[in-house]
Each structure stands twice: as C-alpha cells, then as structure tokens.
Short mmCIF file of C-alpha atoms and ligand atoms in Angstrom, two decimals:
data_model
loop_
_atom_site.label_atom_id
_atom_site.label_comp_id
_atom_site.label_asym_id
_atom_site.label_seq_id
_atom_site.Cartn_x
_atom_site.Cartn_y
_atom_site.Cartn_z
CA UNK J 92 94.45 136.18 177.65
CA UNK J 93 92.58 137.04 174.64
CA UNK J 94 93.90 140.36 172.45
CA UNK J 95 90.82 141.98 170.62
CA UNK J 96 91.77 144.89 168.06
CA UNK J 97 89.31 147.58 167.12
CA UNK J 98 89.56 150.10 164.46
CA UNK J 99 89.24 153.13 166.22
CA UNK J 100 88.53 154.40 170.01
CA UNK J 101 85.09 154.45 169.80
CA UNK J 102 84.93 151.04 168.35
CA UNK J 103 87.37 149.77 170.97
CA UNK J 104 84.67 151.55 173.39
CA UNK J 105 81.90 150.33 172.83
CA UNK J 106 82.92 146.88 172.92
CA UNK J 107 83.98 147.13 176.17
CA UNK J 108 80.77 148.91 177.07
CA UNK J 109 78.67 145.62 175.90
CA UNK J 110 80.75 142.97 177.00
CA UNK J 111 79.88 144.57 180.69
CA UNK J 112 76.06 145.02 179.39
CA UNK J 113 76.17 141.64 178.56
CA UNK J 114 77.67 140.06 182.33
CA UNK J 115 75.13 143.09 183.65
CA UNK J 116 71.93 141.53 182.35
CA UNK J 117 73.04 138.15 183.06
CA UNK J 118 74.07 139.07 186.35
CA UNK J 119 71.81 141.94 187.67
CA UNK J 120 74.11 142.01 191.22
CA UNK J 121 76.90 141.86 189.29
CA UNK J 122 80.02 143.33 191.35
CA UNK J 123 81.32 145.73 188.92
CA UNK J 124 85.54 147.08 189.75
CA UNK J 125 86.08 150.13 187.82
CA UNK J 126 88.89 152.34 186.38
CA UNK J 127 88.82 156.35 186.17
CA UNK J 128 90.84 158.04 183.01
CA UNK J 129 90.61 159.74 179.98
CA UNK J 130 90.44 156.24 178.03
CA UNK J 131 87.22 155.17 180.42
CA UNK J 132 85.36 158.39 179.56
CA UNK J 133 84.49 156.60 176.84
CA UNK J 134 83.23 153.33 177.74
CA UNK J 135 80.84 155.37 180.32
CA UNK J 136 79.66 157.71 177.85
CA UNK J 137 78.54 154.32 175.62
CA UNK J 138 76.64 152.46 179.16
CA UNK J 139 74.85 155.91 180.08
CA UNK J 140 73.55 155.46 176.06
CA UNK J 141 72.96 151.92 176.73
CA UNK J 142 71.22 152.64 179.72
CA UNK J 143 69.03 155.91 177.87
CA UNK J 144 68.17 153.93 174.99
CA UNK J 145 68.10 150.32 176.05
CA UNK J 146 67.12 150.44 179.75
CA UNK J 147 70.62 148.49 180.86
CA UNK J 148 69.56 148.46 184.78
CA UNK J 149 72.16 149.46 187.21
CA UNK J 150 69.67 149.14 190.31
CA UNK J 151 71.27 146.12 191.93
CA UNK J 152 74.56 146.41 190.80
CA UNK J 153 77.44 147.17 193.36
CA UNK J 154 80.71 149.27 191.68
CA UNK J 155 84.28 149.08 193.78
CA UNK J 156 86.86 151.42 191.37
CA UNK J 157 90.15 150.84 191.33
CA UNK J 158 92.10 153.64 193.49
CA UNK J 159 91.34 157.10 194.83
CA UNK J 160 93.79 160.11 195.10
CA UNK J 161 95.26 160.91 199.00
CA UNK J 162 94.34 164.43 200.46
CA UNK J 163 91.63 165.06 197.65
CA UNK J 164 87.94 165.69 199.18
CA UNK J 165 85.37 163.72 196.97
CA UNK J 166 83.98 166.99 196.00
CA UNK J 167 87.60 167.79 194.32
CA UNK J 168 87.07 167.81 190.34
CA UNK J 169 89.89 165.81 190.58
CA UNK J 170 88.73 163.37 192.91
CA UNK J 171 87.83 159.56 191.01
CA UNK J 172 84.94 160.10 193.28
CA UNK J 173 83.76 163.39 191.31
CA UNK J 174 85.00 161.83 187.91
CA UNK J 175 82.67 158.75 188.87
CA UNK J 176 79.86 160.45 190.02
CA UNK J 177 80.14 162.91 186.80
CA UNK J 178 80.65 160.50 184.00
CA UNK J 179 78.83 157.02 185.13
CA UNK J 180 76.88 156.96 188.62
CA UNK J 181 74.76 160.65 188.14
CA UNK J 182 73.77 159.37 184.75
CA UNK J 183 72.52 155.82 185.23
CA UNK J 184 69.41 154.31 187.57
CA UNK J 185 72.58 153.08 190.17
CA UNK J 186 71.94 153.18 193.75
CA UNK J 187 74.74 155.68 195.09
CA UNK J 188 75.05 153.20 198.45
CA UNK J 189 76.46 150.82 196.20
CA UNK J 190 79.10 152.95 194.88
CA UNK J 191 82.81 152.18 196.47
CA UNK J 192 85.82 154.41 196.16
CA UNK J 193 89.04 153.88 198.86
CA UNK J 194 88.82 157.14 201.12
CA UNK J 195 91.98 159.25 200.20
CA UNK J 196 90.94 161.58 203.44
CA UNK J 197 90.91 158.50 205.73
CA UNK J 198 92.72 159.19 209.13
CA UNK J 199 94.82 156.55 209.21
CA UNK J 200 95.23 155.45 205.33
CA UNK J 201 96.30 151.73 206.57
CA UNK J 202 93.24 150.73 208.12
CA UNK J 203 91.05 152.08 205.27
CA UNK J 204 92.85 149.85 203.32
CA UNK J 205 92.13 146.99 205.20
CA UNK J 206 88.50 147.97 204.99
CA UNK J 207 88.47 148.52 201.13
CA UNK J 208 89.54 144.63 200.78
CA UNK J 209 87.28 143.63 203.52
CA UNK J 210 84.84 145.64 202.01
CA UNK J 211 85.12 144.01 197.96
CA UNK J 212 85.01 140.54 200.33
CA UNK J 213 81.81 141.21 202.04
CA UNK J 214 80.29 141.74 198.69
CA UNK J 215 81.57 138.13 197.28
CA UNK J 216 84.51 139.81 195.29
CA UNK J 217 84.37 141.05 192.00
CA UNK J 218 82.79 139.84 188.94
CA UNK J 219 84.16 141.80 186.22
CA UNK J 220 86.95 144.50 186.79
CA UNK J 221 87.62 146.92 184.34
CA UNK J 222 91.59 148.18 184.32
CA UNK J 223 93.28 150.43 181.84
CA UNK J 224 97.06 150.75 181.24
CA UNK J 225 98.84 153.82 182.21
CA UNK J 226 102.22 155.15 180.36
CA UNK J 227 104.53 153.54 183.28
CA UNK J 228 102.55 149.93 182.61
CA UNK J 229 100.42 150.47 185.55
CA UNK J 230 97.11 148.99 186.42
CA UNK J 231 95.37 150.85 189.12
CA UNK J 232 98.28 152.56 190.41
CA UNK J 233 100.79 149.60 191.12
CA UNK J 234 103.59 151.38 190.04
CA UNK J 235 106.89 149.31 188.70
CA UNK J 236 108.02 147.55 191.41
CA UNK J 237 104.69 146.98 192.51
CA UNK J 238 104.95 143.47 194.13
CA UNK J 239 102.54 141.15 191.59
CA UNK J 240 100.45 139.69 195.29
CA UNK J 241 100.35 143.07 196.74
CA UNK J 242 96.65 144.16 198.25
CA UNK J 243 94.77 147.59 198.31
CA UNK J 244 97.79 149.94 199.69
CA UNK J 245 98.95 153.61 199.49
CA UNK J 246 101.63 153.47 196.73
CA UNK J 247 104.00 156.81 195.83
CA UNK J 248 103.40 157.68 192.13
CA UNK J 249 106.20 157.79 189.42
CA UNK J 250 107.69 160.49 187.66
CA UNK J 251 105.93 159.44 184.60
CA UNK J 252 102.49 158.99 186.14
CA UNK J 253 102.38 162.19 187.66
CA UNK J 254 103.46 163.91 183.90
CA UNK J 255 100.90 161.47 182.71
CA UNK J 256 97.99 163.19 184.77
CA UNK J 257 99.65 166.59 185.19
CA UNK J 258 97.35 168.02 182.57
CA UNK J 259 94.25 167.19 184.70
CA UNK J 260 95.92 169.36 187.69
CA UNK J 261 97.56 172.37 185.93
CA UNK J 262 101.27 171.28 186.25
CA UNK J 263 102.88 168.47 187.55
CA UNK J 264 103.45 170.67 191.11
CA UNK J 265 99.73 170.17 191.75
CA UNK J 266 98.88 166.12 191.20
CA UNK J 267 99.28 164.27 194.45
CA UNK J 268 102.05 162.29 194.93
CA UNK J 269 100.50 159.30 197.10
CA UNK J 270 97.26 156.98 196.59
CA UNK J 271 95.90 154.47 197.61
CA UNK J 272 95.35 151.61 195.25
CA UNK J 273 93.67 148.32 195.10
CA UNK J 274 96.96 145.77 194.74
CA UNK J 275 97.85 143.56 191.32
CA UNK J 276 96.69 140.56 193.99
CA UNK J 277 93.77 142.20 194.25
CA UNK J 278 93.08 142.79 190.34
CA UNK J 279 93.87 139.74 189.27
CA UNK J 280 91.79 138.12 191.92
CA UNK J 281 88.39 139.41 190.00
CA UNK J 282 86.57 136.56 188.18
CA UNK J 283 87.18 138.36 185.02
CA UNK J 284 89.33 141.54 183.85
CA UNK J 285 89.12 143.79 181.14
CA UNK J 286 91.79 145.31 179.86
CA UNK J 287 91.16 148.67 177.71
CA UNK J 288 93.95 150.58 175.81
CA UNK J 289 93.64 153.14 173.21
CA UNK J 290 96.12 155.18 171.28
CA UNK J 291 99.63 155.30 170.41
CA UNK J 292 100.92 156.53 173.19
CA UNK J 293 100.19 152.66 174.44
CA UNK J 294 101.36 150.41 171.79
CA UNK J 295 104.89 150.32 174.20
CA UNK J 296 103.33 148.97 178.04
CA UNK J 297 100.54 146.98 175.68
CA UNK J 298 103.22 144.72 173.70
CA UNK J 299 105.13 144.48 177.18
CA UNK J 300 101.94 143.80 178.85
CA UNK J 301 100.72 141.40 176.51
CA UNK J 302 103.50 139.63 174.88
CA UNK J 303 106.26 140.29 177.30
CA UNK J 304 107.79 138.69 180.48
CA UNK J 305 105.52 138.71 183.09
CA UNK J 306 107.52 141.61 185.52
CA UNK J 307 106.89 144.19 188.09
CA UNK J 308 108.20 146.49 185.92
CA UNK J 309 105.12 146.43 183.84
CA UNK J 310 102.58 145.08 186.69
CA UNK J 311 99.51 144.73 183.45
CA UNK J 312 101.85 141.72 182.72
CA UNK J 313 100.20 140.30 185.63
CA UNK J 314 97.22 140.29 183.41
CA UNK J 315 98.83 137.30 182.04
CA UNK J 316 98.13 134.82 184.72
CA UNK J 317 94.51 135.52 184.75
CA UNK J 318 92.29 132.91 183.41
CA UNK J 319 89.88 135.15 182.26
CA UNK J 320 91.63 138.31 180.76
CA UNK J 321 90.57 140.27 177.52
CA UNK J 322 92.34 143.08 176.30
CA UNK J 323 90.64 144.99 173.92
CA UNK J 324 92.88 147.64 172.01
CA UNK J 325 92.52 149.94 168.64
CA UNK J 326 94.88 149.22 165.82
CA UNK J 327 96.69 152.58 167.60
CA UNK J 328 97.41 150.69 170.72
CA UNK J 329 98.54 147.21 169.00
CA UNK J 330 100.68 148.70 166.52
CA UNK J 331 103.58 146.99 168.41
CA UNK J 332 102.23 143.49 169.00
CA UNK J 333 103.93 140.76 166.79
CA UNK J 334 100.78 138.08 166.97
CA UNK J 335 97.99 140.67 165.64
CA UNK J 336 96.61 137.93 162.89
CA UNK J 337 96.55 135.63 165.52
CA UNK J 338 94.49 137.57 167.60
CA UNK J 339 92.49 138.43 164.31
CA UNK J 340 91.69 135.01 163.56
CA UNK J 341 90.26 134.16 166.94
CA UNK J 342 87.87 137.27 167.44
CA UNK J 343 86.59 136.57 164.10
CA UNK J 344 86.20 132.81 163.87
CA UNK J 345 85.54 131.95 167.64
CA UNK J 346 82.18 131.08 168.94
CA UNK J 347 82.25 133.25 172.51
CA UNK J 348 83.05 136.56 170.55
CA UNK J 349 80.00 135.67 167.75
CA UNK J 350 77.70 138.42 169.38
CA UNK J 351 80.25 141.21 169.27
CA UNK J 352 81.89 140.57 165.68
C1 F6R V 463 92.67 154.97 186.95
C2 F6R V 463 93.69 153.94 186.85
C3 F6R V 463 94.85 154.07 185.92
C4 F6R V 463 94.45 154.44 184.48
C5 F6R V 463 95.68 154.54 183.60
C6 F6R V 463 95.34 155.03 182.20
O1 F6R V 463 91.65 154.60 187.84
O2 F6R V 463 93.60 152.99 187.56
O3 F6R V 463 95.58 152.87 185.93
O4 F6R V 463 93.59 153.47 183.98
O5 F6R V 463 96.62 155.41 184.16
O6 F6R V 463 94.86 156.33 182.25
P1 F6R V 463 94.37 157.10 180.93
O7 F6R V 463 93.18 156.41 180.44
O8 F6R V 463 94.07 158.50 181.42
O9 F6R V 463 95.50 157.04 179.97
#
C-alpha cells in the first residue's frame, strides 16, 4: 500500500483523476470499477476537464461501479445510476453500453448478483477500481462485519451509513436500508485499487484503514492485502496517521510517482 498526501481536496482530486488518465491512455479498454459520493464528484468533474481540454478518450472503455441502491429506479436522483450518468458518463465520449451498475429493481436480487460478478468476469475483471471510504470504514457498502472474501451481495446498511447519506434523501426515514454491493473479495480482486479520502471527518476509518489491524470492522483494511493499493488523502484526511514523513519521502523521491510530483 502506498499513502499519498495532498494539500487540499482538489489537489487530492486531481491526482486521482490522472493516475486513471494515465492507465486510460495506456490501456484504451481499460475496465474501469467506480465509486459514487460526494468525495468522487470531484475526481469526475477533473476527467470530464481532461476529457474537454485534452481529448482523454472514453470510447472503448468499459465502467462496472461499485454498488447500486435496492428499490430506487435508475431515473431516481438518488439512484448511482443517475449520479453516474449526471457527473461522468453524459459528459465524456463513453459508450453508454459499456456502463455497469448492479440492478437495485432486479426481481430476484440474488441472481442479479450472480450476474454482476459474472458480468465484471466476462469483461476480464477489472483493471483499476476506484473505492472511497465511508464514515463506518466501508468500501462499497461492506458494512462492519462484512466478511473480507465476500462477493457482489445485498448487504443491510448501518446506522451510521444511513446518517452518513441522509442528507442526500431529506432525513434518514427516506435512504434505503438494503443494497446491493460488489463484496471486499470482489474489490480487492481488481488489478489495482485506488483509494480516495478527503476531509476530517476521515482521518478516524483512514488511520484504521491504513495503519490498523486488518478487520471486518473496518473492511478498507482489506485494502491492505492488495498488491497494488494507493491511497491518496489531503492533509485533512491523514491528520491521524503516525508514518506521514514516511509516506512523504516516498511520493517525493520515488521513481513511479515522478510524473505526478
Ligand atoms: C459509493 C460507495 C461508498 C462511498 C463512501 C464515501 O459508491 O461505494 O463506499 O465511497 O461511503 O462516501 P462520501 O464520498 O459521500 O463520503
């Protein structure tokens, strides 16, 4: 795992948003897993500029995100669909075919599951998958307890996930209390991840996450058996790690993160 700390949000951001650029234009078929949020809003708004102003191409590219509220029609406002097609897909050259979301209105939930993982499989798995962290140390919605080989499921949210998103819904009464999720197994089974975390209402689940034991409590502590994991963070959300000049010294000194210093 490698910790990088940026000054600010944006800063934190946009390197996210050219570290994908970068695997994109090496990689035009690149399988992309995404992540829905107020800290993605963002990194999207920084590829749609990268796209306007420096062409990125999104034509071949294939996107699987992360989870999708049950009982909400993609046309909900609320949907990860209609945050999707609102802040990335409507805005960039992407093919909308390509575009992958679990189906929250399924009939039977457990067999669109099964399809969802058959699904990212059929497509050669995924390259790069981009995860935040949410205030119960979620990725994707494995809540604690979340068993670290679990698959794309329907998981019950926690009390403190559904106060996290209330906002979004007008009052905690109206955020769905089920969805369905692609599993830690799943996650940590991309060929790389990307962990983004802003603010200090993270510094908490990001020192668990990152310098913690590995736990279900805090399932982005699976993070930590990924051979490929960066975690990118402003100085907000690593005011509580203990190695920060550590993770100083390598961003600044080490050859693979030249291009981004
Ligand atoms: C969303 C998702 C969640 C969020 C997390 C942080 O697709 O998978 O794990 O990434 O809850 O959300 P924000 O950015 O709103 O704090």
């Amino acid at each position: 795992m490698e910790v990088i700390i940026q000054q600010n949000k944006e800063a934190a951001a946009a390197l996210v948003a050219r570290i994908i650029a970068h695997d994109l234009r090496a990689n035009p078929h690149l399988v992309l897993g995404l992540a829905t949020g107020a800290t993605m809003e963002r990194v999207y708004r920084q590829l749609v500029a990268l796209h306007r102003e420096q062409h990125l191409d999104f034509s071949l590219c294939s996107t699987f995100n992360l989870d999708e509220y049950v009982g909400l029609f993609p046309s909900d406002p609320n949907s990860y669909r209609h945050y999707m097609d609102h802040h990335l897909f409507r805005n960039v050259n992407i093919d909308a075919r390509n575009t992958h979301l679990p189906n929250g209105m399924a009939d039977d939930l457990d067999v669109e599951c099964r399809r969802y993982e058959a699904m990212i499989q059929r497509f050669g798995g995924i390259d790069v998958q981009l995860v935040g962290i949410g205030k119960a140390g979620h990725i994707g919605f494995n809540e604690p307890l979340s068993a670290l080989r679990s698959r794309t499921r329907v998981k019950a949210l926690t009390p403190t996930t559904i106060k996290q998103n209330a906002p979004l819904f007008r009052g905690e009464d109206n955020v769905p209390r089920r969805a369905i999720t692609m599993g830690v197994g799943t996650i940590i089974e991309a060929r790389r991840c990307l962990l983004l975390a802003t603010g200090d209402s993270k510094a908490a689940m990001v020192a668990k996450a990152v310098e913690g034991p590995i736990t279900s409590m805090v399932t982005a502590s699976a993070l930590q058996l990924h051979p490929r994991c960066t975690v990118v963070v402003d100085e907000e959300a690593a005011a509580q790690l203990t190695e920060k000049d550590y993770y100083r010294w390598i961003f600044a000194n080490e050859p693979e993160w030249q291009d981004y210093r």
